[in-house]
PDB file of C-alpha atoms in Angstrom:
ATOM      1  CA  UNK A 145     183.719  74.119 124.189  1.00  0.00           C
ATOM      2  CA  UNK A 146     180.043  72.852 124.585  1.00  0.00           C
ATOM      3  CA  UNK A 147     178.274  69.677 122.569  1.00  0.00           C
ATOM      4  CA  UNK A 148     175.297  71.062 121.343  1.00  0.00           C
ATOM      5  CA  UNK A 149     172.776  68.350 119.398  1.00  0.00           C
ATOM      6  CA  UNK A 150     169.246  69.827 118.041  1.00  0.00           C
ATOM      7  CA  UNK A 151     166.530  67.292 117.797  1.00  0.00           C
ATOM      8  CA  UNK A 152     163.766  68.339 115.182  1.00  0.00           C
ATOM      9  CA  UNK A 153     160.688  66.670 115.351  1.00  0.00           C
ATOM     10  CA  UNK A 154     158.620  66.279 112.767  1.00  0.00           C
ATOM     11  CA  UNK A 155     155.363  67.327 114.109  1.00  0.00           C
ATOM     12  CA  UNK A 156     154.255  70.904 115.286  1.00  0.00           C
ATOM     13  CA  UNK A 157     152.565  69.164 118.335  1.00  0.00           C
ATOM     14  CA  UNK A 158     154.332  71.030 121.770  1.00  0.00           C
ATOM     15  CA  UNK A 159     152.792  67.775 123.846  1.00  0.00           C
ATOM     16  CA  UNK A 160     155.168  65.751 121.490  1.00  0.00           C
ATOM     17  CA  UNK A 161     158.182  67.743 122.318  1.00  0.00           C
ATOM     18  CA  UNK A 162     157.580  66.957 125.814  1.00  0.00           C
ATOM     19  CA  UNK A 163     157.156  63.420 125.361  1.00  0.00           C
ATOM     20  CA  UNK A 164     159.985  63.290 123.259  1.00  0.00           C
ATOM     21  CA  UNK A 165     161.985  64.990 125.977  1.00  0.00           C
ATOM     22  CA  UNK A 166     160.547  62.445 128.582  1.00  0.00           C
ATOM     23  CA  UNK A 167     161.798  60.028 126.535  1.00  0.00           C
ATOM     24  CA  UNK A 168     165.785  61.738 126.401  1.00  0.00           C
ATOM     25  CA  UNK A 169     165.332  62.296 130.055  1.00  0.00           C
ATOM     26  CA  UNK A 170     164.696  58.274 130.846  1.00  0.00           C
ATOM     27  CA  UNK A 171     167.604  57.556 128.304  1.00  0.00           C
ATOM     28  CA  UNK A 172     169.847  59.682 130.451  1.00  0.00           C
ATOM     29  CA  UNK A 173     168.587  58.558 133.729  1.00  0.00           C
ATOM     30  CA  UNK A 174     169.155  54.653 132.487  1.00  0.00           C
ATOM     31  CA  UNK A 175     172.779  55.071 131.816  1.00  0.00           C
ATOM     32  CA  UNK A 176     173.649  56.941 134.853  1.00  0.00           C
ATOM     33  CA  UNK A 177     173.191  60.372 133.929  1.00  0.00           C
ATOM     34  CA  UNK A 178     171.326  63.129 136.014  1.00  0.00           C
ATOM     35  CA  UNK A 179     170.305  65.921 133.471  1.00  0.00           C
ATOM     36  CA  UNK A 180     168.785  69.487 134.211  1.00  0.00           C
ATOM     37  CA  UNK A 181     165.788  70.488 131.944  1.00  0.00           C
ATOM     38  CA  UNK A 182     166.034  74.050 131.525  1.00  0.00           C
ATOM     39  CA  UNK A 183     162.076  75.751 130.696  1.00  0.00           C
ATOM     40  CA  UNK A 184     160.992  78.920 129.829  1.00  0.00           C
ATOM     41  CA  UNK A 185     158.258  79.365 133.094  1.00  0.00           C
ATOM     42  CA  UNK A 186     156.670  77.183 136.065  1.00  0.00           C
ATOM     43  CA  UNK A 187     154.131  76.191 133.869  1.00  0.00           C
ATOM     44  CA  UNK A 188     156.331  74.304 131.286  1.00  0.00           C
ATOM     45  CA  UNK A 189     158.302  73.010 134.547  1.00  0.00           C
ATOM     46  CA  UNK A 190     155.196  71.225 135.795  1.00  0.00           C
ATOM     47  CA  UNK A 191     154.192  69.913 132.603  1.00  0.00           C
ATOM     48  CA  UNK A 192     157.571  68.376 132.150  1.00  0.00           C
ATOM     49  CA  UNK A 193     156.940  66.743 135.591  1.00  0.00           C
ATOM     50  CA  UNK A 194     153.623  65.899 135.231  1.00  0.00           C
ATOM     51  CA  UNK A 195     154.522  63.812 132.600  1.00  0.00           C
ATOM     52  CA  UNK A 196     157.364  62.028 133.908  1.00  0.00           C
ATOM     53  CA  UNK A 197     154.793  60.416 136.207  1.00  0.00           C
ATOM     54  CA  UNK A 198     152.761  59.536 133.271  1.00  0.00           C
ATOM     55  CA  UNK A 199     154.354  59.233 129.995  1.00  0.00           C
ATOM     56  CA  UNK A 200     155.105  55.677 130.030  1.00  0.00           C
ATOM     57  CA  UNK A 201     153.253  53.129 132.106  1.00  0.00           C
ATOM     58  CA  UNK A 202     155.764  51.626 134.560  1.00  0.00           C
ATOM     59  CA  UNK A 203     158.648  53.912 134.197  1.00  0.00           C
ATOM     60  CA  UNK A 204     160.128  55.826 136.993  1.00  0.00           C
ATOM     61  CA  UNK A 205     162.208  58.948 137.059  1.00  0.00           C
ATOM     62  CA  UNK A 206     163.261  60.229 140.256  1.00  0.00           C
ATOM     63  CA  UNK A 207     162.847  64.167 139.760  1.00  0.00           C
ATOM     64  CA  UNK A 208     161.687  67.547 140.718  1.00  0.00           C
ATOM     65  CA  UNK A 209     161.152  71.105 140.142  1.00  0.00           C
ATOM     66  CA  UNK A 210     164.371  73.093 141.026  1.00  0.00           C
ATOM     67  CA  UNK A 211     163.868  76.335 142.984  1.00  0.00           C
ATOM     68  CA  UNK A 212     167.573  77.271 143.952  1.00  0.00           C
ATOM     69  CA  UNK A 213     168.699  74.232 146.183  1.00  0.00           C
ATOM     70  CA  UNK A 214     170.059  71.034 144.803  1.00  0.00           C
ATOM     71  CA  UNK A 215     168.822  67.987 146.424  1.00  0.00           C
ATOM     72  CA  UNK A 216     171.161  66.135 148.051  1.00  0.00           C
ATOM     73  CA  UNK A 217     170.203  62.769 146.254  1.00  0.00           C
ATOM     74  CA  UNK A 218     171.288  63.246 142.579  1.00  0.00           C
ATOM     75  CA  UNK A 219     167.980  62.912 140.368  1.00  0.00           C
ATOM     76  CA  UNK A 220     166.259  64.664 137.380  1.00  0.00           C
ATOM     77  CA  UNK A 221     165.825  68.784 138.226  1.00  0.00           C
ATOM     78  CA  UNK A 222     163.640  70.619 135.937  1.00  0.00           C
ATOM     79  CA  UNK A 223     163.295  74.637 136.503  1.00  0.00           C
ATOM     80  CA  UNK A 224     163.878  78.156 135.265  1.00  0.00           C
ATOM     81  CA  UNK A 225     167.163  78.660 137.039  1.00  0.00           C
ATOM     82  CA  UNK A 226     170.256  78.277 135.578  1.00  0.00           C
ATOM     83  CA  UNK A 227     171.468  74.521 136.249  1.00  0.00           C
ATOM     84  CA  UNK A 228     173.208  74.059 139.940  1.00  0.00           C
ATOM     85  CA  UNK A 229     177.063  73.216 139.382  1.00  0.00           C
ATOM     86  CA  UNK A 230     176.716  69.875 139.705  1.00  0.00           C
ATOM     87  CA  UNK A 231     173.910  69.813 137.163  1.00  0.00           C
ATOM     88  CA  UNK A 232     175.418  70.707 134.519  1.00  0.00           C
ATOM     89  CA  UNK A 233     177.164  68.256 132.183  1.00  0.00           C
ATOM     90  CA  UNK A 234     173.657  67.275 130.443  1.00  0.00           C
ATOM     91  CA  UNK A 235     171.060  70.393 130.162  1.00  0.00           C
ATOM     92  CA  UNK A 236     167.505  69.572 128.215  1.00  0.00           C
ATOM     93  CA  UNK A 237     166.772  72.786 127.024  1.00  0.00           C
ATOM     94  CA  UNK A 238     163.303  73.641 126.306  1.00  0.00           C
ATOM     95  CA  UNK A 239     163.559  77.304 126.943  1.00  0.00           C
ATOM     96  CA  UNK A 240     163.917  80.439 124.711  1.00  0.00           C
ATOM     97  CA  UNK A 241     167.703  81.012 125.720  1.00  0.00           C
ATOM     98  CA  UNK A 242     170.785  79.907 125.131  1.00  0.00           C
ATOM     99  CA  UNK A 243     172.377  77.792 128.022  1.00  0.00           C
ATOM    100  CA  UNK A 244     175.651  76.094 128.445  1.00  0.00           C
ATOM    101  CA  UNK A 245     176.828  73.042 129.930  1.00  0.00           C
ATOM    102  CA  UNK A 246     179.034  70.363 128.879  1.00  0.00           C
ATOM    103  CA  UNK A 247     176.515  68.984 126.847  1.00  0.00           C
ATOM    104  CA  UNK A 248     173.065  70.536 125.692  1.00  0.00           C
ATOM    105  CA  UNK A 249     170.351  69.027 124.425  1.00  0.00           C
ATOM    106  CA  UNK A 250     167.624  71.381 122.216  1.00  0.00           C
ATOM    107  CA  UNK A 251     164.153  69.750 121.270  1.00  0.00           C
ATOM    108  CA  UNK A 252     162.502  72.023 118.802  1.00  0.00           C
ATOM    109  CA  UNK A 253     158.969  70.919 117.523  1.00  0.00           C
ATOM    110  CA  UNK A 254     158.018  72.202 114.194  1.00  0.00           C
ATOM    111  CA  UNK A 255     155.842  74.750 114.664  1.00  0.00           C
ATOM    112  CA  UNK A 256     157.401  78.162 113.268  1.00  0.00           C
ATOM    113  CA  UNK A 257     157.896  79.822 116.347  1.00  0.00           C
ATOM    114  CA  UNK A 258     159.755  77.246 118.000  1.00  0.00           C
ATOM    115  CA  UNK A 259     161.934  76.579 114.609  1.00  0.00           C
ATOM    116  CA  UNK A 260     162.651  80.520 114.553  1.00  0.00           C
ATOM    117  CA  UNK A 261     163.805  80.861 118.486  1.00  0.00           C
ATOM    118  CA  UNK A 262     165.857  77.437 117.498  1.00  0.00           C
ATOM    119  CA  UNK A 263     167.521  78.921 114.313  1.00  0.00           C
ATOM    120  CA  UNK A 264     168.252  81.657 116.500  1.00  0.00           C
ATOM    121  CA  UNK A 265     170.452  79.862 119.341  1.00  0.00           C
ATOM    122  CA  UNK A 266     171.838  77.692 116.733  1.00  0.00           C
ATOM    123  CA  UNK A 267     173.298  81.123 115.111  1.00  0.00           C
ATOM    124  CA  UNK A 268     174.465  81.957 118.751  1.00  0.00           C
ATOM    125  CA  UNK A 269     176.060  78.529 119.626  1.00  0.00           C
ATOM    126  CA  UNK A 270     178.067  78.432 116.350  1.00  0.00           C
ATOM    127  CA  UNK A 271     178.929  81.866 116.859  1.00  0.00           C
ATOM    128  CA  UNK A 272     180.201  81.005 120.099  1.00  0.00           C
ATOM    129  CA  UNK A 273     182.551  78.393 118.690  1.00  0.00           C
ATOM    130  CA  UNK A 274     180.522  74.721 119.905  1.00  0.00           C
ATOM    131  CA  UNK A 275     180.175  71.964 118.103  1.00  0.00           C
ATOM    132  CA  UNK A 276     176.887  71.385 116.799  1.00  0.00           C
ATOM    133  CA  UNK A 277     174.610  68.400 115.617  1.00  0.00           C
ATOM    134  CA  UNK A 278     171.362  68.378 114.489  1.00  0.00           C
ATOM    135  CA  UNK A 279     168.756  65.288 113.877  1.00  0.00           C
ATOM    136  CA  UNK A 280     166.051  65.454 112.314  1.00  0.00           C
ATOM    137  CA  UNK A 281     163.512  62.910 113.941  1.00  0.00           C
TER     138      UNK A 281
END
């Protein structure tokens, strides 16, 4: 069973959702975890890619947009495709769909659209028997 954690942010700001995602990526990277960030589309992938360079002064997190070929050197991957095998331990899910991994982090802002799709994914994960945790930030 996967460990699914929902982070519910107090703001409806999509930008704040992405910044929070970058902070989680940074935390994972500092502990030696190379995660996969699953997005809905290329524009969302590019936004996370750009923010990883700018969200915190002096921060460096090796990352790239995944287009189907896993890099030889471990790093954070961002993309719309399912994560490659070696990146299935931790997935940060910004997409509208459920995903599978040992650990899935679902980051939701407080907008009605994001909350609605988040609730739907929560039910799907619960019905599949996954262990769920929710953190209201």
